[in-house]
């Protein structure tokens, strides 16, 4: 089943309810691979909209709306995000159609074409970024600070972003998908003070997942997104960020 889908580019693994996935993938296009109760499933998602779903278990097989409903009935899902290029999404939709997993049958060609149109600019931007600004050596003073942060034990990647754009990054990271995901989380966090003013201003956010931690924190007029291994202590992360603030 899921092994017939394109592999895609790994974004990360985590745990969250179904609606959280939709609300935090508004700029994501790809597969959500789900594991639970000795079964496996997937969803195809484009800009927060589910396009296909299937779940396979030794005792049950669900496709399309019934699979989506089953995912929604679970309080927490273990899942991984895999970003697709337009060609991969088109292939995944064709596979889903064969499995009768499409949530809106007959739309596979239209959705694939739309995916190509909406992501064409993003692909060019990413290619130009990779040609002119390697992930481990971005121009300017900020990358020097990022490089220093990357040298700390347990830190695997660092990105600096603002207004939806990754201004610099170091380490092995899908900068485009990372920034889109981080900004969605950031908007959610910044809205919290309006609901509970006593919380104060946004200082830092930490996301736990099985492969490690992601820390998002203000950095001057921009934001930092720091990826670490699970064993890194929070005190270390806070100290590293404070050291970077001292160099602004």
PDB file of C-alpha atoms in Angstrom:
ATOM      1  CA  UNK A   1       0.000   0.000   0.000  1.00  0.00           C
ATOM      2  CA  UNK A   2       2.138   2.894   1.246  1.00  0.00           C
ATOM      3  CA  UNK A   3       5.215   1.353  -0.384  1.00  0.00           C
ATOM      4  CA  UNK A   4       3.627   2.127  -3.765  1.00  0.00           C
ATOM      5  CA  UNK A   5       3.672   5.857  -3.040  1.00  0.00           C
ATOM      6  CA  UNK A   6       6.594   8.087  -4.070  1.00  0.00           C
ATOM      7  CA  UNK A   7       9.178   8.366  -1.314  1.00  0.00           C
ATOM      8  CA  UNK A   8       9.211  12.179  -1.144  1.00  0.00           C
ATOM      9  CA  UNK A   9      11.478  14.299   1.038  1.00  0.00           C
ATOM     10  CA  UNK A  10      11.289  13.693   4.795  1.00  0.00           C
ATOM     11  CA  UNK A  11      10.133  16.716   6.801  1.00  0.00           C
ATOM     12  CA  UNK A  12       9.789  15.068  10.227  1.00  0.00           C
ATOM     13  CA  UNK A  13       7.886  12.687  12.505  1.00  0.00           C
ATOM     14  CA  UNK A  14       5.564  13.669  15.342  1.00  0.00           C
ATOM     15  CA  UNK A  15       2.288  13.018  17.179  1.00  0.00           C
ATOM     16  CA  UNK A  16      -0.860  15.131  16.861  1.00  0.00           C
ATOM     17  CA  UNK A  17      -4.639  14.925  16.258  1.00  0.00           C
ATOM     18  CA  UNK A  18      -5.974  14.896  12.697  1.00  0.00           C
ATOM     19  CA  UNK A  19      -7.275  18.472  12.751  1.00  0.00           C
ATOM     20  CA  UNK A  20      -3.907  19.711  13.977  1.00  0.00           C
ATOM     21  CA  UNK A  21      -2.316  18.167  10.892  1.00  0.00           C
ATOM     22  CA  UNK A  22      -4.679  20.016   8.555  1.00  0.00           C
ATOM     23  CA  UNK A  23      -4.293  23.357  10.334  1.00  0.00           C
ATOM     24  CA  UNK A  24      -0.483  23.150  10.280  1.00  0.00           C
ATOM     25  CA  UNK A  25       0.036  22.005   6.676  1.00  0.00           C
ATOM     26  CA  UNK A  26      -1.402  25.028   4.875  1.00  0.00           C
ATOM     27  CA  UNK A  27       1.778  25.347   2.814  1.00  0.00           C
ATOM     28  CA  UNK A  28       2.630  21.656   2.643  1.00  0.00           C
ATOM     29  CA  UNK A  29       2.065  19.316  -0.289  1.00  0.00           C
ATOM     30  CA  UNK A  30       2.804  15.632   0.154  1.00  0.00           C
ATOM     31  CA  UNK A  31       2.074  12.441   2.075  1.00  0.00           C
ATOM     32  CA  UNK A  32       1.253  11.953   5.743  1.00  0.00           C
ATOM     33  CA  UNK A  33       2.271   8.383   6.623  1.00  0.00           C
ATOM     34  CA  UNK A  34       0.415   7.126   9.694  1.00  0.00           C
ATOM     35  CA  UNK A  35       1.233   4.199  12.007  1.00  0.00           C
ATOM     36  CA  UNK A  36      -1.148   2.943  14.712  1.00  0.00           C
ATOM     37  CA  UNK A  37      -2.615  -0.211  16.238  1.00  0.00           C
ATOM     38  CA  UNK A  38      -0.470  -2.628  14.212  1.00  0.00           C
ATOM     39  CA  UNK A  39      -1.724  -0.963  11.053  1.00  0.00           C
ATOM     40  CA  UNK A  40      -0.432   1.580   8.581  1.00  0.00           C
ATOM     41  CA  UNK A  41      -2.102   4.249   6.531  1.00  0.00           C
ATOM     42  CA  UNK A  42      -1.558   7.456   4.655  1.00  0.00           C
ATOM     43  CA  UNK A  43      -3.164  10.693   3.581  1.00  0.00           C
ATOM     44  CA  UNK A  44      -2.290  12.934   0.671  1.00  0.00           C
ATOM     45  CA  UNK A  45      -2.507  16.564   1.744  1.00  0.00           C
ATOM     46  CA  UNK A  46      -2.190  19.726  -0.313  1.00  0.00           C
ATOM     47  CA  UNK A  47      -2.206  23.107   1.422  1.00  0.00           C
ATOM     48  CA  UNK A  48      -4.145  21.734   4.387  1.00  0.00           C
ATOM     49  CA  UNK A  49      -6.717  19.903   2.244  1.00  0.00           C
ATOM     50  CA  UNK A  50      -6.933  16.078   2.362  1.00  0.00           C
ATOM     51  CA  UNK A  51      -7.013  14.548  -1.125  1.00  0.00           C
ATOM     52  CA  UNK A  52      -6.761  10.823  -0.369  1.00  0.00           C
ATOM     53  CA  UNK A  53      -6.705   8.471   2.613  1.00  0.00           C
ATOM     54  CA  UNK A  54      -6.281   4.775   3.304  1.00  0.00           C
ATOM     55  CA  UNK A  55      -5.692   2.579   6.358  1.00  0.00           C
ATOM     56  CA  UNK A  56      -4.714  -1.094   6.316  1.00  0.00           C
ATOM     57  CA  UNK A  57      -4.923  -3.386   9.354  1.00  0.00           C
ATOM     58  CA  UNK A  58      -4.976  -7.199   9.608  1.00  0.00           C
ATOM     59  CA  UNK A  59      -8.640  -6.944  10.647  1.00  0.00           C
ATOM     60  CA  UNK A  60      -9.816  -4.027   8.521  1.00  0.00           C
ATOM     61  CA  UNK A  61      -9.185  -2.094   5.331  1.00  0.00           C
ATOM     62  CA  UNK A  62     -10.513   1.440   4.925  1.00  0.00           C
ATOM     63  CA  UNK A  63     -10.241   3.721   1.907  1.00  0.00           C
ATOM     64  CA  UNK A  64     -11.343   7.261   1.120  1.00  0.00           C
ATOM     65  CA  UNK A  65     -13.837   8.968   3.467  1.00  0.00           C
ATOM     66  CA  UNK A  66     -14.080   5.958   5.806  1.00  0.00           C
ATOM     67  CA  UNK A  67     -10.303   6.017   6.365  1.00  0.00           C
ATOM     68  CA  UNK A  68     -10.355   9.764   6.989  1.00  0.00           C
ATOM     69  CA  UNK A  69     -13.206   9.345   9.475  1.00  0.00           C
ATOM     70  CA  UNK A  70     -11.261   6.628  11.278  1.00  0.00           C
ATOM     71  CA  UNK A  71      -8.158   8.827  11.520  1.00  0.00           C
ATOM     72  CA  UNK A  72     -10.350  11.603  12.913  1.00  0.00           C
ATOM     73  CA  UNK A  73     -11.720   9.300  15.611  1.00  0.00           C
ATOM     74  CA  UNK A  74      -8.243   8.780  17.078  1.00  0.00           C
ATOM     75  CA  UNK A  75      -7.148  11.271  19.773  1.00  0.00           C
ATOM     76  CA  UNK A  76      -3.504  11.164  18.640  1.00  0.00           C
ATOM     77  CA  UNK A  77      -1.840   9.982  15.430  1.00  0.00           C
ATOM     78  CA  UNK A  78       1.791   8.922  14.993  1.00  0.00           C
ATOM     79  CA  UNK A  79       2.798  10.234  11.593  1.00  0.00           C
ATOM     80  CA  UNK A  80       5.597  11.371   9.337  1.00  0.00           C
ATOM     81  CA  UNK A  81       5.463  14.193   6.786  1.00  0.00           C
ATOM     82  CA  UNK A  82       6.954  13.610   3.330  1.00  0.00           C
ATOM     83  CA  UNK A  83       7.029  16.561   0.965  1.00  0.00           C
ATOM     84  CA  UNK A  84       6.199  15.946  -2.714  1.00  0.00           C
ATOM     85  CA  UNK A  85       7.174  17.771  -5.864  1.00  0.00           C
ATOM     86  CA  UNK A  86       4.274  18.212  -8.365  1.00  0.00           C
ATOM     87  CA  UNK A  87       5.348  15.153 -10.373  1.00  0.00           C
ATOM     88  CA  UNK A  88       5.408  13.003  -7.232  1.00  0.00           C
ATOM     89  CA  UNK A  89       2.003  14.280  -6.144  1.00  0.00           C
ATOM     90  CA  UNK A  90       0.550  13.399  -9.535  1.00  0.00           C
ATOM     91  CA  UNK A  91       1.992   9.892  -9.250  1.00  0.00           C
ATOM     92  CA  UNK A  92       0.648   9.525  -5.692  1.00  0.00           C
ATOM     93  CA  UNK A  93      -2.825  10.616  -6.805  1.00  0.00           C
ATOM     94  CA  UNK A  94      -2.781   8.057  -9.609  1.00  0.00           C
ATOM     95  CA  UNK A  95      -1.820   5.317  -7.135  1.00  0.00           C
ATOM     96  CA  UNK A  96      -4.559   6.493  -4.759  1.00  0.00           C
ATOM     97  CA  UNK A  97      -7.116   6.336  -7.561  1.00  0.00           C
ATOM     98  CA  UNK A  98      -6.179   2.693  -8.183  1.00  0.00           C
ATOM     99  CA  UNK A  99      -6.669   2.014  -4.465  1.00  0.00           C
ATOM    100  CA  UNK A 100     -10.024   3.854  -4.488  1.00  0.00           C
ATOM    101  CA  UNK A 101      -8.550   6.062  -1.778  1.00  0.00           C
ATOM    102  CA  UNK A 102      -9.373   9.448  -3.319  1.00  0.00           C
ATOM    103  CA  UNK A 103     -11.638  11.616  -1.196  1.00  0.00           C
ATOM    104  CA  UNK A 104     -12.957  13.406  -4.282  1.00  0.00           C
ATOM    105  CA  UNK A 105     -12.818  10.878  -7.147  1.00  0.00           C
ATOM    106  CA  UNK A 106     -12.204  12.344 -10.571  1.00  0.00           C
ATOM    107  CA  UNK A 107     -10.133  15.264  -9.312  1.00  0.00           C
ATOM    108  CA  UNK A 108      -6.726  13.593  -9.525  1.00  0.00           C
ATOM    109  CA  UNK A 109      -5.708  15.239 -12.814  1.00  0.00           C
ATOM    110  CA  UNK A 110      -7.069  18.640 -11.835  1.00  0.00           C
ATOM    111  CA  UNK A 111      -5.365  18.576  -8.459  1.00  0.00           C
ATOM    112  CA  UNK A 112      -2.069  17.461  -9.944  1.00  0.00           C
ATOM    113  CA  UNK A 113      -2.156  20.263 -12.528  1.00  0.00           C
ATOM    114  CA  UNK A 114      -3.040  22.794  -9.837  1.00  0.00           C
ATOM    115  CA  UNK A 115      -0.186  21.478  -7.714  1.00  0.00           C
ATOM    116  CA  UNK A 116       2.243  22.133 -10.532  1.00  0.00           C
ATOM    117  CA  UNK A 117       0.960  25.663 -11.055  1.00  0.00           C
ATOM    118  CA  UNK A 118       0.998  26.620  -7.400  1.00  0.00           C
ATOM    119  CA  UNK A 119       4.406  25.143  -6.656  1.00  0.00           C
ATOM    120  CA  UNK A 120       6.305  26.084  -9.791  1.00  0.00           C
ATOM    121  CA  UNK A 121       7.677  29.291  -8.285  1.00  0.00           C
ATOM    122  CA  UNK A 122       8.649  27.503  -5.087  1.00  0.00           C
ATOM    123  CA  UNK A 123      10.657  24.921  -7.041  1.00  0.00           C
ATOM    124  CA  UNK A 124      12.597  27.601  -8.933  1.00  0.00           C
ATOM    125  CA  UNK A 125      13.268  29.490  -5.740  1.00  0.00           C
ATOM    126  CA  UNK A 126      14.556  26.372  -4.016  1.00  0.00           C
ATOM    127  CA  UNK A 127      16.832  25.508  -6.945  1.00  0.00           C
ATOM    128  CA  UNK A 128      18.260  29.022  -7.139  1.00  0.00           C
ATOM    129  CA  UNK A 129      18.796  28.992  -3.364  1.00  0.00           C
ATOM    130  CA  UNK A 130      20.681  25.707  -3.545  1.00  0.00           C
ATOM    131  CA  UNK A 131      22.834  26.896  -6.468  1.00  0.00           C
ATOM    132  CA  UNK A 132      23.811  30.195  -4.878  1.00  0.00           C
ATOM    133  CA  UNK A 133      23.484  29.566  -1.141  1.00  0.00           C
ATOM    134  CA  UNK A 134      24.484  26.065   0.038  1.00  0.00           C
ATOM    135  CA  UNK A 135      22.784  24.886   3.214  1.00  0.00           C
ATOM    136  CA  UNK A 136      26.056  24.788   5.118  1.00  0.00           C
ATOM    137  CA  UNK A 137      27.441  28.148   3.937  1.00  0.00           C
ATOM    138  CA  UNK A 138      25.037  31.068   3.610  1.00  0.00           C
ATOM    139  CA  UNK A 139      26.300  34.635   3.095  1.00  0.00           C
ATOM    140  CA  UNK A 140      26.484  37.366   5.745  1.00  0.00           C
ATOM    141  CA  UNK A 141      27.224  37.461   9.454  1.00  0.00           C
ATOM    142  CA  UNK A 142      24.241  35.415  10.621  1.00  0.00           C
ATOM    143  CA  UNK A 143      25.510  32.114   9.098  1.00  0.00           C
ATOM    144  CA  UNK A 144      28.690  32.461  11.209  1.00  0.00           C
ATOM    145  CA  UNK A 145      26.484  32.432  14.297  1.00  0.00           C
ATOM    146  CA  UNK A 146      24.437  29.560  12.903  1.00  0.00           C
ATOM    147  CA  UNK A 147      27.610  27.619  12.170  1.00  0.00           C
ATOM    148  CA  UNK A 148      28.781  28.133  15.739  1.00  0.00           C
ATOM    149  CA  UNK A 149      25.429  26.910  17.037  1.00  0.00           C
ATOM    150  CA  UNK A 150      25.608  23.850  14.773  1.00  0.00           C
ATOM    151  CA  UNK A 151      28.925  22.875  16.384  1.00  0.00           C
ATOM    152  CA  UNK A 152      27.251  22.357  19.764  1.00  0.00           C
ATOM    153  CA  UNK A 153      26.824  18.627  20.519  1.00  0.00           C
ATOM    154  CA  UNK A 154      23.366  17.403  19.635  1.00  0.00           C
ATOM    155  CA  UNK A 155      22.410  20.259  17.278  1.00  0.00           C
ATOM    156  CA  UNK A 156      21.697  18.844  13.806  1.00  0.00           C
ATOM    157  CA  UNK A 157      20.442  21.876  11.836  1.00  0.00           C
ATOM    158  CA  UNK A 158      19.604  25.560  12.261  1.00  0.00           C
ATOM    159  CA  UNK A 159      17.525  27.921  10.116  1.00  0.00           C
ATOM    160  CA  UNK A 160      16.886  31.648  10.367  1.00  0.00           C
ATOM    161  CA  UNK A 161      13.640  32.904   8.813  1.00  0.00           C
ATOM    162  CA  UNK A 162      11.326  35.895   8.527  1.00  0.00           C
ATOM    163  CA  UNK A 163       8.018  36.492   6.748  1.00  0.00           C
ATOM    164  CA  UNK A 164       7.931  33.061   5.163  1.00  0.00           C
ATOM    165  CA  UNK A 165      11.488  33.163   3.800  1.00  0.00           C
ATOM    166  CA  UNK A 166      14.519  31.233   4.998  1.00  0.00           C
ATOM    167  CA  UNK A 167      17.270  33.859   5.158  1.00  0.00           C
ATOM    168  CA  UNK A 168      20.014  31.370   6.034  1.00  0.00           C
ATOM    169  CA  UNK A 169      20.472  27.792   7.193  1.00  0.00           C
ATOM    170  CA  UNK A 170      23.127  25.258   8.124  1.00  0.00           C
ATOM    171  CA  UNK A 171      22.991  21.485   8.430  1.00  0.00           C
ATOM    172  CA  UNK A 172      20.912  18.979   6.504  1.00  0.00           C
ATOM    173  CA  UNK A 173      17.517  20.613   6.303  1.00  0.00           C
ATOM    174  CA  UNK A 174      14.637  21.111   3.856  1.00  0.00           C
ATOM    175  CA  UNK A 175      14.571  24.863   4.406  1.00  0.00           C
ATOM    176  CA  UNK A 176      11.367  25.574   2.475  1.00  0.00           C
ATOM    177  CA  UNK A 177       9.223  22.998   4.260  1.00  0.00           C
ATOM    178  CA  UNK A 178      10.819  23.776   7.615  1.00  0.00           C
ATOM    179  CA  UNK A 179      10.064  27.490   7.385  1.00  0.00           C
ATOM    180  CA  UNK A 180       6.483  26.885   6.260  1.00  0.00           C
ATOM    181  CA  UNK A 181       5.866  24.511   9.162  1.00  0.00           C
ATOM    182  CA  UNK A 182       7.640  26.741  11.697  1.00  0.00           C
ATOM    183  CA  UNK A 183       5.658  29.813  10.629  1.00  0.00           C
ATOM    184  CA  UNK A 184       2.370  27.941  11.027  1.00  0.00           C
ATOM    185  CA  UNK A 185       3.395  26.983  14.573  1.00  0.00           C
ATOM    186  CA  UNK A 186       4.565  30.518  15.249  1.00  0.00           C
ATOM    187  CA  UNK A 187       1.266  32.088  14.194  1.00  0.00           C
ATOM    188  CA  UNK A 188      -0.556  29.691  16.519  1.00  0.00           C
ATOM    189  CA  UNK A 189       1.764  30.552  19.433  1.00  0.00           C
ATOM    190  CA  UNK A 190       1.520  34.306  18.892  1.00  0.00           C
ATOM    191  CA  UNK A 191      -2.280  34.098  19.016  1.00  0.00           C
ATOM    192  CA  UNK A 192      -2.147  32.602  22.524  1.00  0.00           C
ATOM    193  CA  UNK A 193      -1.610  35.925  24.394  1.00  0.00           C
ATOM    194  CA  UNK A 194      -4.849  37.299  22.924  1.00  0.00           C
ATOM    195  CA  UNK A 195      -6.696  34.340  24.420  1.00  0.00           C
ATOM    196  CA  UNK A 196      -4.739  34.421  27.688  1.00  0.00           C
ATOM    197  CA  UNK A 197      -2.962  37.796  28.104  1.00  0.00           C
ATOM    198  CA  UNK A 198      -1.315  36.698  31.346  1.00  0.00           C
ATOM    199  CA  UNK A 199       0.913  34.367  29.311  1.00  0.00           C
ATOM    200  CA  UNK A 200       3.026  37.354  28.240  1.00  0.00           C
ATOM    201  CA  UNK A 201       5.027  37.753  25.040  1.00  0.00           C
ATOM    202  CA  UNK A 202       6.267  34.826  22.960  1.00  0.00           C
ATOM    203  CA  UNK A 203       9.716  33.710  24.141  1.00  0.00           C
ATOM    204  CA  UNK A 204      10.319  30.184  22.854  1.00  0.00           C
ATOM    205  CA  UNK A 205       8.499  27.110  21.573  1.00  0.00           C
ATOM    206  CA  UNK A 206       9.722  23.514  21.737  1.00  0.00           C
ATOM    207  CA  UNK A 207       8.255  20.676  19.687  1.00  0.00           C
ATOM    208  CA  UNK A 208       9.020  17.101  20.739  1.00  0.00           C
ATOM    209  CA  UNK A 209       9.046  14.197  18.295  1.00  0.00           C
ATOM    210  CA  UNK A 210      10.587  10.756  18.299  1.00  0.00           C
ATOM    211  CA  UNK A 211      13.678  11.801  16.379  1.00  0.00           C
ATOM    212  CA  UNK A 212      14.513  14.846  18.471  1.00  0.00           C
ATOM    213  CA  UNK A 213      13.355  18.366  19.307  1.00  0.00           C
ATOM    214  CA  UNK A 214      12.621  21.541  17.356  1.00  0.00           C
ATOM    215  CA  UNK A 215      13.052  24.885  19.112  1.00  0.00           C
ATOM    216  CA  UNK A 216      11.635  28.120  17.660  1.00  0.00           C
ATOM    217  CA  UNK A 217      12.707  31.414  19.221  1.00  0.00           C
ATOM    218  CA  UNK A 218      12.905  35.125  18.292  1.00  0.00           C
ATOM    219  CA  UNK A 219      16.247  36.306  16.910  1.00  0.00           C
ATOM    220  CA  UNK A 220      16.343  40.059  16.385  1.00  0.00           C
ATOM    221  CA  UNK A 221      13.782  40.850  13.679  1.00  0.00           C
ATOM    222  CA  UNK A 222      13.759  37.201  12.589  1.00  0.00           C
ATOM    223  CA  UNK A 223      13.262  33.772  14.144  1.00  0.00           C
ATOM    224  CA  UNK A 224      15.499  30.795  14.776  1.00  0.00           C
ATOM    225  CA  UNK A 225      14.483  27.192  14.173  1.00  0.00           C
ATOM    226  CA  UNK A 226      16.905  24.810  15.913  1.00  0.00           C
ATOM    227  CA  UNK A 227      16.830  21.029  15.413  1.00  0.00           C
ATOM    228  CA  UNK A 228      18.414  18.878  18.123  1.00  0.00           C
ATOM    229  CA  UNK A 229      18.760  15.242  19.059  1.00  0.00           C
ATOM    230  CA  UNK A 230      16.499  13.934  21.878  1.00  0.00           C
ATOM    231  CA  UNK A 231      19.304  13.872  24.464  1.00  0.00           C
ATOM    232  CA  UNK A 232      20.027  17.620  24.309  1.00  0.00           C
ATOM    233  CA  UNK A 233      19.018  19.393  27.544  1.00  0.00           C
ATOM    234  CA  UNK A 234      16.709  22.417  27.395  1.00  0.00           C
ATOM    235  CA  UNK A 235      19.116  24.416  29.510  1.00  0.00           C
ATOM    236  CA  UNK A 236      21.764  23.912  26.845  1.00  0.00           C
ATOM    237  CA  UNK A 237      19.427  25.099  24.102  1.00  0.00           C
ATOM    238  CA  UNK A 238      18.395  28.199  26.048  1.00  0.00           C
ATOM    239  CA  UNK A 239      22.019  29.030  26.791  1.00  0.00           C
ATOM    240  CA  UNK A 240      22.985  28.638  23.135  1.00  0.00           C
ATOM    241  CA  UNK A 241      20.189  30.952  22.029  1.00  0.00           C
ATOM    242  CA  UNK A 242      21.134  33.525  24.693  1.00  0.00           C
ATOM    243  CA  UNK A 243      24.710  33.439  23.413  1.00  0.00           C
ATOM    244  CA  UNK A 244      23.467  34.116  19.892  1.00  0.00           C
ATOM    245  CA  UNK A 245      21.321  37.017  21.116  1.00  0.00           C
ATOM    246  CA  UNK A 246      24.410  38.493  22.697  1.00  0.00           C
ATOM    247  CA  UNK A 247      26.047  38.596  19.278  1.00  0.00           C
ATOM    248  CA  UNK A 248      23.212  40.440  17.497  1.00  0.00           C
TER     249      UNK A 248
END
